[in-house]
Amino acid sequence: MDFSEQSHQTEIRDSLNKILSEHCSQELLKEYDANFKHDESLLSLLSANGFLGLGLNEKYGGSGEDLYDLGILFERLGYHAAPLSLSGCLVDVAQTIQKFGNEESCKEILSSIIAGEIYTSAILEPFNQDPENPMTTAKIENDQLIISGTKYLSEISSMAKSILISANSSEGVLLVLVESDKVKLTELSSTANSPLFKVELDSVRISRRSIIHEQGRGLEALRYLIQINMVMRSYIALGITEKMTSLVAGYTSEREQFGRVIGTFQAVSHRAADCFIELECLRLVNQQASINLNTSLDCENDALISKIWAGNACHKISYSAQHLHGGMGVDKDYVLWRYCLLAKECELINGSASQNIDRLGINITTNQ
Amino acid sequence: MLIQLSQKQLKLQNELQEYFESLITPTLKAELSQPEYFEGGGPEFKKAMKTMGSDGWIGLSWKKEFGGKELSPIEQYIFVETVMRTGFPFPFLTTESVGPMIAEHGSEWAKEEIATKILKGELIFGIGYSEPNSGTDLASLQTKVIKQTDGYLINGQKMWTSLANFSDYIWLATRTDFEAKNHKGISMFIVPTDDPGFSMSAINTLGDVRTNATFYDNILVPESHLVGELNQGWSLITSQLNLERLALVNHGPVEQLYKDVLKTAQSTKIDNNQYLSDLSWVKHNFAHVHSGIEALKLICWKQTWIMESDQLNMAEASVAKVYGSEFFIEAYRLLMEVMGELSILKNDSDLTILNARLERMYRTASILTFGGGTNEVQRDIIAMAGLLMPRTR
Ligand SMILES: Cc1cc2nc3c(=O)[nH]c(=O)nc-3n(C[C@H](O)[C@H](O)[C@H](O)COP(=O)(O)OP(=O)(O)OC[C@H]3O[C@@H](n4cnc5c(N)ncnc54)[C@H](O)[C@@H]3O)c2cc1C
């Protein structure tokens, strides 16, 4: 057993911290509070420094297929509240294609993603509680697919070259890459002002060759996509909650009331300690899930456990941090509030804790 | 034992419901949905306040001799509940806290000019208690007042002065004796916001609720603006606090939200043969919220019942405040989980549900846990007054 990080992983974290702290200052983040939240120049910088190739094979220009490396990227993006939404591109599209795509599409798509080209996914559907069973349909006509349905919460779709879409067909679930100009996009307005879109497909005709996986492996690929998305989102949650906890430690060590530093009130220090405990649990379950996903394509329970901890940590630490800051915590001139919004987004997208607990309960009580 | 509202109280509830249905016109509703008017202050809001004043619906807790309704605590609770369910930002602090204190302890001028106009719905107050360095430890406040021959000279800064952007006066807590122990040197003043020495800057918050930093630069007010005796202000600050705390955790709004989410879940199809409310974890979440609301309602009702006989125990008031404020946070979370990702969409978005009420509520929920007497201090009070444990230090 060895819980230590490899030296290259610590280096990734350090250099990401350096770049992101420069590009995610309060003043810079302010600009994205009401505008389209996507920092193109930061994306180029990450690409130029090779960070978009984390978790991707060297033969496509990546730095190796370790998902823990990729986790560090999302953790840091969360920690710095970076104005970038990259899980659709780097996780859903890149990782799923790496595992299920053919050599040709890996070469083409993965190397252009590493170079900074944006792809995204559109998996979730309003009201559909089971993303493994899409309501979106693909009719198969000779070598053509005709796709119809509505997706939502698709990231930066307006800038994406193609969108990875899940659909049900007579051959079961399919994952299909659809060019963005074939769909109707509507920008949604959501709690953390993330660039999220509704994607409507009205009998979109595309070639069968747009299916990214071998015949019959669609459901497997979709399950993998959903799981790795849960895990990487939980890494974002880890970064967000780590930042909130460190803000708590800093603020309560300085703020005075009743002639003493509030961190010396036991109720305050204990609640901060509870945040620390929550954070440690989240970190560990994330590490386990990402390591297991390195060697197995189906780790549903690990992914669920990560996302359950992420949902709970986001909720608990957000409210603890707000409470322990008093009024300062909700003042938009201070740092904390953006994290509270991101925490809620992270808690709810791709399955809330209650929903995932139900699912995990079903899994562990029926024979697996 | 009897745990239900009386016929008379139910009648009051009905009457109020009908009254507010007619008061809250679509134009008023539209005004209140704009962020700058969330908390009132717009022309339609002002009109509605005046209507309520002339219809006698302001001054519920005021003594009859001052023109009030002298409603019993349970009737007041019903009023707060009904108003809050409608979402109308009724300025309770002005009408039920500051108003009656001025009517009872104010100068002749204050009684005639201020109290009467509050009753008519013509005046709004901002509450100037907190300062940058005095939050939970309110008694350490430093806003300075020096007695002059022609009145009192005020200098200082307040923090989080909500409503100051549209209020006529600030109900200002100041220090008038710098030698005395903290809470023995405090006096209350009525300070006009149109004084040239008054200024403010906006503080925007997570919940889109605007509040303000307010500044008092050599403001001279006449003797008549002092409320109560000099250096006796602390008791004015604390006297109405229990009632105020109860109003903060009224079960009406959360119950209304729960019912509305339940209705939505029961009518939302998730596939060809199931509704959202058919899922077992969804039932679970609703049951949690429902059982939580029952307890909150009973705690609040019991308190109003105790208040009728005037023996409110300190511990019980704190139980309501701690439980209620923390339950709201849990309830919003459980209800957001039910609606899932849809509940993070904002009011102006496509696909929004329930006018994005869930999205807004979760952002305002933390304020109640540290505001209105922080929960840690309330827990100290519960241990001390409820369990007779030694005082925490
Ligand atoms: C939106 C908003 C509107 C407001 N409106 C008004 C208004 O209209 N008028 C007004 O006067 N004020 C208003 N307030 C201020 C509010 O009353 C204060 O925020 C509150 O009193 C807490 O003070 P603080 O923010 O300075 O936090 P602090 O007092 O600094 O508290 C920070 C943390 O320390 C903890 N703490 C402090 N003392 C102790 C202790 N002894 N033991 C254990 N823990 C402790 C607190 O629980 C909290 O978690 C408003 C605040 C907000 C956010």
Short mmCIF file of N, CA and C and ligand atoms in Angstrom, two decimals, chain A residues 251 255-258 262 265 267-268 323-328 330, chain B residues 127-132 134-137 159-162 205 209 211 367 370-372 374-377 380, ligand 1:
data_model
loop_
_atom_site.label_atom_id
_atom_site.label_comp_id
_atom_site.label_asym_id
_atom_site.label_seq_id
_atom_site.Cartn_x
_atom_site.Cartn_y
_atom_site.Cartn_z
N TYR A 251 -9.96 32.87 7.96
CA TYR A 251 -10.81 33.94 8.48
C TYR A 251 -11.03 33.82 9.99
N ARG A 255 -10.51 36.98 12.61
CA ARG A 255 -11.69 37.74 13.04
C ARG A 255 -11.83 37.68 14.57
N GLU A 256 -12.03 38.84 15.16
CA GLU A 256 -12.22 38.88 16.62
C GLU A 256 -13.64 39.31 16.98
N GLN A 257 -14.18 38.67 17.99
CA GLN A 257 -15.42 39.10 18.65
C GLN A 257 -15.23 38.80 20.13
N PHE A 258 -15.88 39.58 20.97
CA PHE A 258 -15.77 39.40 22.43
C PHE A 258 -14.30 39.45 22.87
N ILE A 262 -12.21 34.43 16.91
CA ILE A 262 -13.36 33.52 16.98
C ILE A 262 -12.96 32.05 16.84
N PHE A 265 -13.14 29.93 19.91
CA PHE A 265 -14.39 29.37 20.45
C PHE A 265 -14.47 27.92 20.00
N ALA A 267 -16.87 25.85 19.61
CA ALA A 267 -17.90 25.52 18.61
C ALA A 267 -17.39 25.86 17.21
N VAL A 268 -16.65 26.94 17.09
CA VAL A 268 -16.12 27.35 15.79
C VAL A 268 -15.03 26.38 15.33
N HIS A 323 -21.58 29.99 7.53
CA HIS A 323 -21.91 30.29 8.92
C HIS A 323 -20.69 30.84 9.66
N LEU A 324 -19.56 30.18 9.49
CA LEU A 324 -18.39 30.57 10.29
C LEU A 324 -17.81 31.92 9.84
N HIS A 325 -18.19 32.37 8.66
CA HIS A 325 -17.76 33.69 8.22
C HIS A 325 -18.72 34.79 8.67
N GLY A 326 -19.90 34.43 9.17
CA GLY A 326 -20.90 35.46 9.44
C GLY A 326 -21.23 36.18 8.14
N GLY A 327 -21.62 37.46 8.25
CA GLY A 327 -22.04 38.21 7.07
C GLY A 327 -21.01 38.22 5.95
N MET A 328 -19.74 38.22 6.31
CA MET A 328 -18.67 38.26 5.30
C MET A 328 -18.81 37.14 4.27
N VAL A 330 -21.31 35.91 2.80
CA VAL A 330 -22.25 36.10 1.69
C VAL A 330 -22.02 37.41 0.95
N ILE B 127 -32.42 48.99 10.13
CA ILE B 127 -31.96 48.69 11.49
C ILE B 127 -30.44 48.86 11.54
N GLY B 128 -29.97 49.82 12.31
CA GLY B 128 -28.54 50.05 12.40
C GLY B 128 -27.97 49.54 13.70
N TYR B 129 -27.78 48.22 13.77
CA TYR B 129 -27.15 47.61 14.94
C TYR B 129 -25.69 47.24 14.62
N SER B 130 -25.51 46.30 13.67
CA SER B 130 -24.17 45.73 13.42
C SER B 130 -23.18 46.77 12.92
N GLU B 131 -21.92 46.54 13.29
CA GLU B 131 -20.82 47.37 12.81
C GLU B 131 -19.72 46.44 12.30
N PRO B 132 -18.72 47.02 11.60
CA PRO B 132 -17.67 46.14 11.07
C PRO B 132 -17.06 45.24 12.16
N SER B 134 -18.46 44.75 15.28
CA SER B 134 -19.46 44.32 16.26
C SER B 134 -20.59 43.60 15.57
N GLY B 135 -20.50 42.28 15.54
CA GLY B 135 -21.55 41.48 14.94
C GLY B 135 -22.25 40.71 16.05
N THR B 136 -21.77 39.48 16.28
CA THR B 136 -22.33 38.69 17.38
C THR B 136 -22.15 39.43 18.71
N ASP B 137 -21.00 40.05 18.88
CA ASP B 137 -20.75 40.84 20.09
C ASP B 137 -21.27 42.26 19.87
N MET B 159 -22.68 48.39 9.55
CA MET B 159 -22.49 47.39 8.50
C MET B 159 -23.81 46.65 8.33
N TRP B 160 -24.08 46.14 7.15
CA TRP B 160 -25.25 45.31 6.88
C TRP B 160 -26.56 46.02 7.23
N THR B 161 -26.64 47.32 6.96
CA THR B 161 -27.88 48.04 7.25
C THR B 161 -28.86 47.80 6.10
N SER B 162 -29.63 46.73 6.25
CA SER B 162 -30.56 46.37 5.18
C SER B 162 -31.65 47.42 5.06
N THR B 205 -25.10 40.62 -1.99
CA THR B 205 -24.88 39.34 -1.31
C THR B 205 -25.25 38.14 -2.19
N VAL B 209 -29.75 39.63 -2.12
CA VAL B 209 -30.37 40.57 -1.20
C VAL B 209 -29.39 41.71 -1.04
N THR B 211 -27.75 44.77 0.83
CA THR B 211 -27.69 45.41 2.13
C THR B 211 -26.65 46.52 1.99
N ILE B 367 -28.03 33.02 6.23
CA ILE B 367 -28.08 34.25 7.02
C ILE B 367 -28.76 34.04 8.37
N PHE B 370 -26.46 32.66 11.44
CA PHE B 370 -25.58 33.55 12.22
C PHE B 370 -26.25 34.87 12.57
N GLY B 371 -27.30 35.26 11.80
CA GLY B 371 -28.02 36.50 12.11
C GLY B 371 -29.05 36.26 13.21
N GLY B 372 -29.62 37.35 13.71
CA GLY B 372 -30.67 37.22 14.74
C GLY B 372 -30.20 36.49 15.98
N THR B 374 -26.51 34.47 16.88
CA THR B 374 -25.94 33.29 16.22
C THR B 374 -26.27 31.99 16.97
N ASN B 375 -26.35 30.89 16.19
CA ASN B 375 -26.78 29.63 16.78
C ASN B 375 -25.86 29.11 17.89
N GLU B 376 -24.56 29.39 17.82
CA GLU B 376 -23.67 28.95 18.90
C GLU B 376 -24.11 29.57 20.23
N VAL B 377 -24.39 30.85 20.19
CA VAL B 377 -24.81 31.53 21.43
C VAL B 377 -26.18 31.00 21.88
N ASP B 380 -25.57 27.88 23.68
CA ASP B 380 -25.11 28.18 25.05
C ASP B 380 -26.31 28.46 25.95
C1 LIG C 1 -27.98 39.81 4.29
C2 LIG C 1 -27.74 40.37 5.67
C3 LIG C 1 -28.60 41.31 6.18
C4 LIG C 1 -28.37 41.87 7.45
N1 LIG C 1 -29.20 42.87 7.89
C5 LIG C 1 -28.88 43.53 9.03
C6 LIG C 1 -29.60 44.71 9.43
O1 LIG C 1 -30.54 45.14 8.76
N2 LIG C 1 -29.20 45.38 10.53
C7 LIG C 1 -28.15 44.96 11.29
O2 LIG C 1 -27.86 45.61 12.28
N3 LIG C 1 -27.47 43.83 10.97
C8 LIG C 1 -27.80 43.12 9.86
N4 LIG C 1 -27.07 42.01 9.47
C9 LIG C 1 -25.90 41.63 10.27
C10 LIG C 1 -26.08 40.36 11.11
O3 LIG C 1 -26.88 40.64 12.20
C11 LIG C 1 -24.67 39.89 11.49
O4 LIG C 1 -24.12 39.29 10.35
C12 LIG C 1 -24.65 38.93 12.64
O5 LIG C 1 -24.93 39.60 13.81
C13 LIG C 1 -23.29 38.22 12.78
O6 LIG C 1 -22.25 39.13 12.87
P1 LIG C 1 -20.97 39.04 11.93
O7 LIG C 1 -21.44 38.96 10.55
O8 LIG C 1 -20.09 40.16 12.30
O9 LIG C 1 -20.30 37.66 12.30
P2 LIG C 1 -19.35 37.36 13.54
O10 LIG C 1 -19.96 37.89 14.75
O11 LIG C 1 -17.98 37.80 13.20
O12 LIG C 1 -19.40 35.79 13.59
C14 LIG C 1 -18.59 34.95 12.78
C15 LIG C 1 -18.69 33.54 13.28
O13 LIG C 1 -18.22 33.46 14.62
C16 LIG C 1 -19.15 32.83 15.46
N5 LIG C 1 -19.11 33.36 16.81
C17 LIG C 1 -19.10 34.66 17.18
N6 LIG C 1 -19.13 34.77 18.51
C18 LIG C 1 -19.15 33.52 19.01
C19 LIG C 1 -19.19 32.96 20.32
N7 LIG C 1 -19.21 33.72 21.40
N8 LIG C 1 -19.23 31.62 20.45
C20 LIG C 1 -19.21 30.82 19.36
N9 LIG C 1 -19.18 31.30 18.11
C21 LIG C 1 -19.15 32.62 17.93
C22 LIG C 1 -20.48 33.10 14.80
O14 LIG C 1 -21.43 32.13 15.13
C23 LIG C 1 -20.13 33.04 13.32
O15 LIG C 1 -20.18 31.72 12.89
C24 LIG C 1 -27.28 41.42 8.23
C25 LIG C 1 -26.43 40.44 7.70
C26 LIG C 1 -26.63 39.92 6.44
C27 LIG C 1 -25.67 38.92 5.90
#
